[in-house]
C-alpha cells in the first residue's frame, strides 16, 4: 500500500485503503492485521488505524484476535447467503423505484453503465469487472430517487465487492451477469416496475447460487 494523500481525514483514508485491499483480495480472508505494521506502511500514527479497524469490524470485514489485533473475516457460504438475501431486497426495491422514476437521464445513465460493463468484459480485468458491476447497481440505486438506499446498503456492498472479486478471479463465467443486467435495464427503461423488480431479485438469487455452488466445488476439490 502507498502512503496516504492527506485529502481526507486520516481515519477515512486508512479505512478506504484497507477496504480496497480487502475487496481486491490483496488482503485475503484470515490475514492478520497488525496496527503497528499498517501504521508504518501508511506512515500514520496508530490512532487512525485503530479507528479504521473499528469501522471495518462494525461492517463485518475484520474480526478481533484478542491481544493479537485483528484478522480479515472469512468468506463462506453462510455469509454469501446472508449478504445476498439482503441484496435481493435492496436490488428489487431499487429496480422497481427506478422504473417508476421520471428522471430524464434514466436511459442514458443505464446505457452508459452497460457500456462500461462491456468494456470491462473486453479487458478481462477483474478489478474493472467488479467496478463496472458495482457501478451498474449503484446507478439503479441513484435512479430510484431514494437517497437512503446507498447508505443503508453500504455494508452489504462492501461484502459483495469482496465476494465478487474472488468469484471473477477464479475464472468463473462472466457473460450471464451482463445479459441479466441488460434485461433489468430494459425493464427499467420501459417503466415496467414489476418486471424490473422480479428480474433484479432473480439476478441476485442467481448470483447467490453461482457463488455458493462455486464454494462447494472448491471445498470438494480441497478435501
Coordinates of N, CA and C in Angstrom, one line a residue:
X1 N 0.8 -1.2 0.0 CA 0.0 0.0 0.0 C 0.9 1.2 0.0
X2 N 0.4 2.3 -0.8 CA 1.2 3.5 -0.8 C 0.9 4.4 0.3
X3 N 1.7 5.4 0.6 CA 1.4 6.4 1.7 C 0.1 7.2 1.3
X4 N -0.5 7.7 2.4 CA -1.8 8.4 2.2 C -1.6 9.8 1.6
X5 N -2.7 10.3 1.0 CA -2.6 11.6 0.3 C -2.8 12.8 1.2
X6 N -3.6 12.6 2.3 CA -3.9 13.7 3.2 C -5.1 14.5 2.7
X7 N -5.9 14.1 1.7 CA -7.0 14.8 1.2 C -8.3 14.6 2.1
X8 N -8.3 13.5 2.8 CA -9.4 13.2 3.7 C -8.9 13.1 5.1
X9 N -9.8 12.8 6.1 CA -9.3 12.6 7.4 C -8.5 11.3 7.4
X10 N -7.5 11.2 8.3 CA -6.6 10.1 8.3 C -7.4 8.8 8.5
X11 N -8.4 8.8 9.4 CA -9.2 7.6 9.6 C -9.9 7.2 8.3
X12 N -10.5 8.1 7.6 CA -11.2 7.8 6.4 C -10.2 7.3 5.3
X13 N -9.0 7.9 5.2 CA -8.1 7.4 4.3 C -7.6 6.0 4.6
X14 N -7.3 5.7 5.9 CA -6.9 4.4 6.2 C -8.0 3.4 6.0
X15 N -9.2 3.8 6.3 CA -10.4 2.9 6.1 C -10.5 2.6 4.6
X16 N -10.5 3.6 3.8 CA -10.6 3.4 2.3 C -9.5 2.5 1.8
X17 N -8.3 2.7 2.2 CA -7.2 1.9 1.7 C -7.3 0.5 2.1
X18 N -7.7 0.2 3.3 CA -7.9 -1.1 3.8 C -9.1 -1.8 3.1
X19 N -10.2 -1.1 2.9 CA -11.3 -1.6 2.1 C -10.9 -2.0 0.7
X20 N -10.1 -1.2 0.1 CA -9.7 -1.6 -1.3 C -8.8 -2.8 -1.2
X21 N -8.0 -2.9 -0.2 CA -7.1 -4.1 -0.1 C -7.9 -5.4 0.2
X22 N -8.9 -5.2 1.0 CA -9.8 -6.3 1.4 C -10.6 -6.8 0.2
X23 N -11.2 -5.8 -0.5 CA -12.1 -6.2 -1.6 C -11.4 -6.6 -2.8
X24 N -10.1 -6.3 -3.0 CA -9.4 -6.7 -4.2 C -8.7 -8.0 -4.0
X25 N -8.7 -8.5 -2.7 CA -8.1 -9.8 -2.5 C -6.6 -9.6 -2.1
X26 N -6.1 -8.4 -2.1 CA -4.7 -8.1 -1.6 C -4.5 -8.5 -0.2
X27 N -5.6 -8.4 0.6 CA -5.6 -8.9 2.0 C -6.7 -10.0 2.1
X28 N -6.3 -11.3 1.8 CA -7.3 -12.4 1.7 C -7.9 -12.7 3.1
X29 N -9.0 -13.5 3.1 CA -9.5 -13.9 4.4 C -8.5 -14.6 5.3
X30 N -8.5 -14.3 6.6 CA -7.6 -14.9 7.5 C -6.3 -14.2 7.7
X31 N -6.1 -13.1 6.9 CA -4.8 -12.4 7.1 C -4.8 -11.6 8.4
X32 N -3.7 -11.8 9.2 CA -3.6 -10.9 10.4 C -3.4 -9.5 10.1
X33 N -4.0 -8.6 10.8 CA -3.8 -7.1 10.6 C -3.2 -6.5 11.9
X34 N -2.0 -6.1 11.8 CA -1.3 -5.6 12.9 C -1.3 -4.0 12.9
X35 N -1.8 -3.4 13.9 CA -1.9 -1.9 13.9 C -0.5 -1.3 13.6
X36 N 0.5 -1.8 14.3 CA 1.8 -1.2 14.1 C 2.3 -1.3 12.6
X37 N 2.1 -2.4 12.1 CA 2.6 -2.7 10.7 C 1.8 -1.8 9.7
X38 N 0.5 -1.7 9.9 CA -0.3 -0.9 9.0 C 0.0 0.6 9.1
X39 N 0.2 1.1 10.4 CA 0.6 2.4 10.6 C 1.9 2.8 10.0
X40 N 2.9 1.9 10.1 CA 4.2 2.1 9.5 C 4.1 2.1 8.0
X41 N 3.3 1.2 7.4 CA 3.2 1.1 5.9 C 2.5 2.4 5.4
X42 N 1.5 2.9 6.1 CA 0.8 4.1 5.6 C 1.4 5.4 6.1
X43 N 2.4 5.3 7.0 CA 3.0 6.5 7.5 C 2.1 7.4 8.3
X44 N 1.3 6.7 9.2 CA 0.4 7.4 10.1 C 0.6 6.8 11.5
X45 N 0.0 7.5 12.5 CA 0.0 7.0 13.9 C -0.9 5.8 14.0
X46 N -0.9 5.2 15.2 CA -1.8 4.0 15.4 C -3.2 4.4 15.6
X47 N -3.5 5.6 16.0 CA -4.9 6.0 16.4 C -5.8 5.9 15.2
X48 N -5.5 6.5 14.0 CA -6.4 6.4 12.9 C -6.6 4.9 12.4
X49 N -5.5 4.2 12.5 CA -5.6 2.7 12.2 C -6.5 2.0 13.1
X50 N -6.5 2.3 14.4 CA -7.4 1.6 15.3 C -8.8 2.0 15.0
X51 N -9.0 3.3 14.7 CA -10.4 3.7 14.4 C -10.9 3.1 13.1
X52 N -10.1 3.0 12.1 CA -10.5 2.4 10.9 C -10.8 0.9 11.0
X53 N -10.0 0.2 11.8 CA -10.2 -1.2 12.1 C -11.5 -1.4 12.8
X54 N -11.9 -0.4 13.7 CA -13.2 -0.5 14.4 C -14.3 -0.4 13.4
X55 N -14.2 0.5 12.4 CA -15.2 0.6 11.4 C -15.4 -0.7 10.6
X56 N -14.2 -1.2 10.2 CA -14.2 -2.5 9.5 C -14.9 -3.6 10.3
X57 N -14.6 -3.6 11.6 CA -15.2 -4.7 12.4 C -16.7 -4.5 12.4
X58 N -17.2 -3.2 12.5 CA -18.6 -3.0 12.5 C -19.3 -3.5 11.3
X59 N -18.6 -3.4 10.1 CA -19.1 -3.8 8.9 C -18.9 -5.3 8.6
X60 N -18.3 -6.0 9.5 CA -18.1 -7.5 9.4 C -16.9 -7.9 8.5
X61 N -16.0 -6.9 8.2 CA -14.9 -7.2 7.3 C -13.7 -7.8 8.0
X62 N -13.6 -7.4 9.3 CA -12.5 -7.9 10.1 C -13.0 -8.4 11.4
X63 N -12.3 -9.3 12.1 CA -12.7 -9.8 13.4 C -11.5 -9.8 14.3
X64 N -11.8 -9.6 15.6 CA -10.7 -9.4 16.6 C -10.0 -10.8 16.9
X65 N -8.7 -10.7 17.2 CA -7.9 -11.8 17.6 C -7.4 -11.7 19.0
X66 N -8.2 -11.1 19.9 CA -7.8 -10.8 21.2 C -6.7 -9.8 21.3
X67 N -5.6 -10.0 22.0 CA -4.5 -9.1 22.1 C -3.6 -9.1 20.8
X68 N -3.9 -10.0 19.9 CA -3.1 -10.1 18.7 C -3.6 -9.2 17.6
X69 N -4.6 -8.4 17.9 CA -5.1 -7.5 16.9 C -6.4 -8.0 16.2
X70 N -6.4 -7.9 14.8 CA -7.5 -8.3 14.0 C -7.0 -9.2 12.9
X71 N -8.0 -9.8 12.3 CA -7.7 -10.6 11.0 C -8.9 -10.4 10.1
X72 N -8.6 -10.6 8.8 CA -9.7 -10.4 7.8 C -10.7 -11.5 8.0
X73 N -12.0 -11.2 8.0 CA -13.0 -12.2 8.2 C -13.1 -13.2 7.0
X74 N -13.5 -14.4 7.4 CA -13.7 -15.4 6.4 C -14.9 -15.2 5.5
X75 N -14.8 -15.7 4.3 CA -16.0 -15.7 3.4 C -16.4 -17.1 3.2
X76 N -17.6 -17.4 3.6 CA -18.1 -18.8 3.4 C -19.6 -18.7 2.9
X77 N -20.1 -19.9 2.6 CA -21.4 -20.0 2.0 C -22.5 -19.3 2.8
X78 N -22.4 -19.4 4.2 CA -23.4 -18.8 5.0 C -23.4 -17.3 4.9
X79 N -22.2 -16.7 4.9 CA -22.0 -15.3 4.7 C -22.7 -14.8 3.3
X80 N -22.4 -15.6 2.3 CA -22.9 -15.3 1.0 C -24.4 -15.3 1.0
X81 N -25.0 -16.3 1.6 CA -26.4 -16.4 1.7 C -27.0 -15.2 2.4
X82 N -26.5 -14.8 3.5 CA -27.0 -13.7 4.3 C -26.9 -12.4 3.6
X83 N -25.7 -12.2 3.0 CA -25.5 -10.9 2.2 C -26.4 -10.8 1.0
X84 N -26.6 -11.9 0.3 CA -27.4 -11.9 -0.9 C -28.9 -11.9 -0.6
X85 N -29.3 -12.4 0.5 CA -30.7 -12.3 0.9 C -31.0 -10.8 1.1
X86 N -30.1 -10.0 1.7 CA -30.3 -8.6 1.9 C -30.2 -7.9 0.5
X87 N -29.3 -8.3 -0.3 CA -29.2 -7.7 -1.6 C -30.4 -7.9 -2.5
X88 N -31.1 -9.0 -2.4 CA -32.3 -9.2 -3.1 C -33.3 -8.1 -2.8
X89 N -33.4 -7.8 -1.5 CA -34.4 -6.8 -1.0 C -34.0 -5.5 -1.5
X90 N -32.8 -5.1 -1.4 CA -32.3 -3.8 -1.8 C -32.4 -3.6 -3.4
X91 N -31.9 -4.6 -4.1 CA -31.9 -4.5 -5.6 C -33.3 -4.5 -6.1
X92 N -34.2 -5.3 -5.6 CA -35.6 -5.4 -6.1 C -36.3 -4.1 -5.9
X93 N -36.1 -3.5 -4.7 CA -36.8 -2.2 -4.4 C -36.2 -1.1 -5.3
X94 N -34.9 -1.1 -5.4 CA -34.2 0.0 -6.3 C -34.7 -0.1 -7.7
X95 N -34.8 -1.3 -8.3 CA -35.2 -1.5 -9.7 C -36.6 -1.1 -9.9
X96 N -37.5 -1.4 -8.9 CA -38.9 -1.0 -9.1 C -39.1 0.5 -9.0
X97 N -38.4 1.1 -8.1 CA -38.5 2.6 -7.9 C -37.8 3.3 -9.1
X98 N -36.7 2.7 -9.6 CA -36.1 3.3 -10.8 C -37.0 3.3 -12.0
X99 N -37.7 2.2 -12.2 CA -38.7 2.1 -13.3 C -39.8 3.1 -13.2
X100 N -40.1 3.5 -12.0 CA -41.2 4.5 -11.8 C -40.7 5.9 -11.8
X101 N -39.4 6.0 -11.9 CA -38.7 7.4 -11.8 C -39.1 8.2 -13.1
X102 N -39.1 9.5 -12.9 CA -39.3 10.4 -14.1 C -38.0 11.0 -14.5
X103 N -36.9 10.5 -14.0 CA -35.6 11.1 -14.4 C -35.3 11.0 -15.9
X104 N -35.1 12.1 -16.5 CA -34.9 12.2 -17.9 C -33.6 11.5 -18.4
X105 N -32.7 11.4 -17.5 CA -31.4 10.8 -17.8 C -31.3 9.3 -17.5
X106 N -32.5 8.7 -17.2 CA -32.5 7.3 -16.8 C -31.9 6.4 -17.9
X107 N -32.4 6.5 -19.1 CA -31.9 5.6 -20.2 C -30.5 5.8 -20.5
X108 N -30.0 7.0 -20.6 CA -28.6 7.3 -20.9 C -27.7 6.8 -19.8
X109 N -28.1 7.0 -18.5 CA -27.3 6.5 -17.4 C -27.1 5.0 -17.4
X110 N -28.2 4.3 -17.7 CA -28.2 2.9 -17.7 C -27.4 2.3 -18.9
X111 N -27.5 3.0 -20.0 CA -26.8 2.6 -21.2 C -25.3 2.8 -21.0
X112 N -24.9 3.9 -20.3 CA -23.5 4.1 -20.0 C -23.0 3.1 -19.1
X113 N -23.8 2.7 -18.1 CA -23.3 1.6 -17.2 C -23.2 0.3 -17.9
X114 N -24.1 0.0 -18.8 CA -24.0 -1.3 -19.6 C -22.7 -1.2 -20.5
X115 N -22.5 -0.1 -21.1 CA -21.3 0.1 -21.9 C -20.0 -0.1 -21.1
X116 N -20.0 0.4 -19.9 CA -18.8 0.2 -19.0 C -18.6 -1.3 -18.8
X117 N -19.7 -2.0 -18.6 CA -19.6 -3.4 -18.4 C -19.0 -4.2 -19.6
X118 N -19.4 -3.8 -20.8 CA -18.9 -4.4 -22.0 C -17.4 -4.2 -22.1
X119 N -17.0 -2.9 -21.8 CA -15.6 -2.6 -21.9 C -14.8 -3.5 -20.9
X120 N -15.4 -3.6 -19.7 CA -14.7 -4.5 -18.7 C -14.6 -5.9 -19.1
X121 N -15.7 -6.4 -19.7 CA -15.7 -7.8 -20.3 C -14.6 -7.9 -21.3
X122 N -14.4 -6.9 -22.1 CA -13.4 -7.0 -23.2 C -12.0 -7.0 -22.6
X123 N -11.8 -6.2 -21.5 CA -10.5 -6.1 -20.9 C -10.2 -7.4 -20.2
X124 N -11.2 -8.0 -19.6 CA -11.0 -9.2 -18.8 C -10.4 -8.9 -17.4
X125 N -10.2 -7.7 -17.1 CA -9.6 -7.3 -15.8 C -10.6 -7.4 -14.7
X126 N -10.2 -8.2 -13.6 CA -11.2 -8.5 -12.6 C -11.6 -7.2 -11.9
X127 N -10.6 -6.3 -11.6 CA -10.9 -5.0 -10.9 C -11.9 -4.2 -11.7
X128 N -11.7 -4.2 -13.0 CA -12.6 -3.4 -13.9 C -14.0 -4.0 -13.9
X129 N -14.1 -5.4 -13.9 CA -15.4 -6.1 -13.9 C -16.1 -5.8 -12.6
X130 N -15.5 -5.8 -11.5 CA -16.1 -5.6 -10.2 C -16.6 -4.1 -10.2
X131 N -15.7 -3.2 -10.6 CA -16.1 -1.8 -10.6 C -17.3 -1.5 -11.5
X132 N -17.4 -2.1 -12.7 CA -18.5 -2.0 -13.6 C -19.8 -2.5 -13.0
X133 N -19.7 -3.7 -12.4 CA -20.8 -4.3 -11.8 C -21.4 -3.5 -10.7
X134 N -20.5 -3.0 -9.8 CA -21.0 -2.1 -8.7 C -21.6 -0.9 -9.3
X135 N -20.9 -0.3 -10.3 CA -21.4 1.0 -10.9 C -22.8 0.8 -11.5
X136 N -23.1 -0.3 -12.1 CA -24.4 -0.6 -12.7 C -25.5 -0.6 -11.6
X137 N -25.2 -1.3 -10.5 CA -26.3 -1.4 -9.5 C -26.4 0.0 -8.7
X138 N -25.3 0.7 -8.5 CA -25.4 1.9 -7.9 C -26.1 3.0 -8.7
X139 N -26.0 2.8 -10.0 CA -26.7 3.7 -10.9 C -28.2 3.5 -10.7
X140 N -28.7 2.2 -10.6 CA -30.1 1.9 -10.3 C -30.5 2.5 -9.0
X141 N -29.6 2.4 -8.0 CA -29.9 2.9 -6.7 C -30.1 4.4 -6.8
X142 N -29.3 5.1 -7.5 CA -29.4 6.5 -7.6 C -30.7 6.9 -8.4
X143 N -31.0 6.1 -9.4 CA -32.2 6.4 -10.2 C -33.5 6.1 -9.4
X144 N -33.4 5.3 -8.3 CA -34.5 5.0 -7.5 C -35.1 6.3 -6.9
X145 N -34.3 7.3 -6.7 CA -34.8 8.5 -6.1 C -34.9 8.5 -4.6
X146 N -34.5 7.3 -4.0 CA -34.5 7.1 -2.5 C -33.0 7.3 -2.0
X147 N -32.7 8.5 -1.4 CA -31.3 8.8 -1.0 C -30.8 7.9 0.1
X148 N -31.7 7.2 0.8 CA -31.3 6.3 1.9 C -30.8 4.9 1.4
X149 N -31.1 4.5 0.2 CA -30.7 3.2 -0.3 C -29.2 3.0 -0.3
X150 N -28.4 3.9 -0.9 CA -27.0 3.7 -0.9 C -26.4 3.5 0.4
X151 N -26.8 4.4 1.4 CA -26.2 4.4 2.7 C -26.7 3.1 3.5
X152 N -27.9 2.8 3.3 CA -28.5 1.6 4.0 C -27.8 0.3 3.6
X153 N -27.4 0.3 2.3 CA -26.8 -1.0 1.7 C -25.3 -1.0 1.7
X154 N -24.7 0.1 2.2 CA -23.2 0.3 2.1 C -22.4 -0.9 2.6
X155 N -22.8 -1.4 3.8 CA -22.0 -2.5 4.4 C -22.2 -3.8 3.6
X156 N -23.4 -4.0 3.1 CA -23.7 -5.2 2.3 C -22.9 -5.1 1.0
X157 N -22.7 -4.0 0.4 CA -22.0 -3.9 -0.9 C -20.5 -4.0 -0.7
X158 N -20.0 -3.7 0.5 CA -18.6 -4.0 0.8 C -18.3 -5.5 0.7
X159 N -19.2 -6.2 1.3 CA -19.1 -7.7 1.3 C -19.3 -8.2 -0.1
X160 N -20.2 -7.7 -0.8 CA -20.5 -8.1 -2.2 C -19.2 -7.9 -3.1
X161 N -18.6 -6.7 -2.9 CA -17.3 -6.5 -3.7 C -16.3 -7.5 -3.4
X162 N -16.2 -7.9 -2.1 CA -15.2 -8.9 -1.8 C -15.5 -10.2 -2.4
X163 N -16.7 -10.6 -2.3 CA -17.1 -11.9 -2.9 C -17.0 -11.9 -4.4
X164 N -17.5 -10.8 -5.0 CA -17.4 -10.7 -6.5 C -16.0 -10.9 -7.0
X165 N -15.0 -10.2 -6.4 CA -13.6 -10.3 -6.8 C -13.1 -11.7 -6.8
X166 N -13.4 -12.4 -5.7 CA -12.9 -13.8 -5.5 C -13.5 -14.7 -6.6
X167 N -14.8 -14.5 -6.9 CA -15.6 -15.3 -7.8 C -15.0 -15.1 -9.3
X168 N -14.9 -13.8 -9.6 CA -14.4 -13.5 -11.0 C -13.0 -13.9 -11.2
X169 N -12.2 -13.7 -10.2 CA -10.7 -14.0 -10.3 C -10.5 -15.5 -10.5
X170 N -11.5 -16.3 -10.0 CA -11.4 -17.8 -10.2 C -11.6 -18.2 -11.6
X171 N -12.0 -17.3 -12.5 CA -12.2 -17.7 -13.9 C -13.6 -18.1 -14.2
X172 N -14.5 -17.9 -13.3 CA -15.9 -18.3 -13.5 C -16.5 -17.5 -14.6
X173 N -17.6 -18.1 -15.1 CA -18.3 -17.5 -16.3 C -18.8 -16.1 -15.9
X174 N -18.6 -15.2 -16.9 CA -18.9 -13.8 -16.6 C -20.1 -13.3 -17.5
X175 N -20.3 -13.9 -18.6 CA -21.3 -13.4 -19.6 C -22.8 -13.4 -19.0
X176 N -23.3 -14.4 -18.3 CA -24.7 -14.3 -17.8 C -25.0 -13.1 -17.0
X177 N -24.0 -12.6 -16.3 CA -24.1 -11.4 -15.4 C -24.6 -10.2 -16.2
X178 N -23.9 -10.0 -17.3 CA -24.3 -8.7 -18.0 C -25.5 -8.9 -18.9
X179 N -25.8 -10.2 -19.3 CA -27.0 -10.5 -20.0 C -28.2 -10.1 -19.1
X180 N -28.1 -10.5 -17.8 CA -29.1 -10.2 -16.8 C -29.2 -8.7 -16.6
X181 N -28.0 -8.1 -16.5 CA -28.0 -6.6 -16.3 C -28.8 -5.9 -17.4
X182 N -28.6 -6.3 -18.6 CA -29.3 -5.7 -19.8 C -30.8 -5.9 -19.7
X183 N -31.2 -7.0 -19.3 CA -32.7 -7.3 -19.1 C -33.3 -6.4 -18.1
X184 N -32.5 -6.2 -17.0 CA -33.0 -5.3 -15.9 C -33.1 -3.9 -16.4
X185 N -32.1 -3.5 -17.1 CA -32.0 -2.1 -17.6 C -33.2 -1.9 -18.6
X186 N -33.5 -2.9 -19.5 CA -34.6 -2.7 -20.4 C -35.9 -2.6 -19.7
X187 N -36.1 -3.4 -18.7 CA -37.4 -3.3 -17.9 C -37.5 -1.9 -17.3
X188 N -36.4 -1.4 -16.7 CA -36.5 -0.1 -16.1 C -36.8 1.0 -17.1
X189 N -36.1 0.9 -18.2 CA -36.3 2.0 -19.3 C -37.7 1.9 -19.8
X190 N -38.3 0.7 -19.8 CA -39.7 0.5 -20.3 C -40.7 1.0 -19.2
X191 N -40.2 1.3 -18.0 CA -41.2 1.7 -17.0 C -42.0 0.6 -16.4
X192 N -41.5 -0.7 -16.5 CA -42.2 -1.8 -16.0 C -41.6 -2.2 -14.6
X193 N -42.1 -1.6 -13.6 CA -41.6 -1.8 -12.2 C -41.7 -3.2 -11.7
X194 N -42.8 -3.9 -12.0 CA -42.9 -5.2 -11.5 C -41.9 -6.2 -12.2
X195 N -41.7 -6.0 -13.5 CA -40.7 -6.9 -14.2 C -39.3 -6.5 -13.7
X196 N -39.0 -5.2 -13.6 CA -37.7 -4.8 -13.2 C -37.4 -5.4 -11.8
X197 N -38.3 -5.3 -10.9 CA -38.1 -5.9 -9.6 C -37.9 -7.4 -9.6
X198 N -38.7 -8.1 -10.4 CA -38.6 -9.5 -10.5 C -37.2 -9.9 -11.1
X199 N -36.8 -9.2 -12.1 CA -35.5 -9.6 -12.7 C -34.4 -9.3 -11.8
X200 N -34.5 -8.2 -11.1 CA -33.4 -7.8 -10.1 C -33.3 -8.8 -9.0
X201 N -34.4 -9.3 -8.5 CA -34.4 -10.3 -7.4 C -33.8 -11.6 -8.0
X202 N -34.3 -12.0 -9.2 CA -33.8 -13.2 -9.8 C -32.2 -13.1 -10.0
X203 N -31.8 -12.0 -10.5 CA -30.4 -11.8 -10.7 C -29.6 -12.0 -9.5
X204 N -30.0 -11.4 -8.4 CA -29.3 -11.6 -7.1 C -29.4 -13.0 -6.6
X205 N -30.5 -13.6 -6.8 CA -30.7 -15.1 -6.4 C -29.8 -16.0 -7.2
X206 N -29.7 -15.7 -8.6 CA -28.8 -16.5 -9.4 C -27.4 -16.3 -9.0
X207 N -27.0 -15.1 -8.7 CA -25.6 -14.9 -8.2 C -25.3 -15.6 -6.9
X208 N -26.3 -15.6 -6.0 CA -26.1 -16.3 -4.8 C -25.9 -17.8 -5.0
X209 N -26.6 -18.4 -5.9 CA -26.5 -19.8 -6.2 C -25.2 -20.1 -6.9
X210 N -24.8 -19.2 -7.8 CA -23.5 -19.4 -8.5 C -22.3 -19.4 -7.5
X211 N -22.4 -18.5 -6.6 CA -21.3 -18.3 -5.6 C -21.2 -19.5 -4.7
X212 N -22.4 -19.9 -4.1 CA -22.4 -21.0 -3.1 C -22.0 -22.3 -3.8
X213 N -22.4 -22.5 -5.1 CA -22.1 -23.7 -5.8 C -20.6 -23.7 -6.0
X214 N -20.0 -22.6 -6.4 CA -18.6 -22.5 -6.6 C -17.8 -22.8 -5.3
X215 N -18.3 -22.3 -4.2 CA -17.6 -22.6 -2.9 C -17.7 -24.1 -2.6
X216 N -18.8 -24.7 -2.8 CA -18.9 -26.1 -2.6 C -18.0 -26.9 -3.4
X217 N -17.8 -26.5 -4.7 CA -16.9 -27.2 -5.6 C -15.5 -27.1 -5.1
X218 N -15.1 -25.8 -4.7 CA -13.8 -25.6 -4.2 C -13.5 -26.4 -2.9
X219 N -14.5 -26.5 -2.0 CA -14.3 -27.3 -0.8 C -14.1 -28.8 -1.2
X220 N -14.9 -29.3 -2.2 CA -14.8 -30.7 -2.6 C -13.4 -31.0 -3.1
X221 N -12.8 -30.0 -3.9 CA -11.5 -30.2 -4.5 C -10.4 -30.2 -3.5
X222 N -10.6 -29.5 -2.4 CA -9.5 -29.3 -1.4 C -9.6 -30.4 -0.4
X223 N -10.7 -31.1 -0.3 CA -10.9 -32.2 0.7 C -10.4 -33.6 0.2

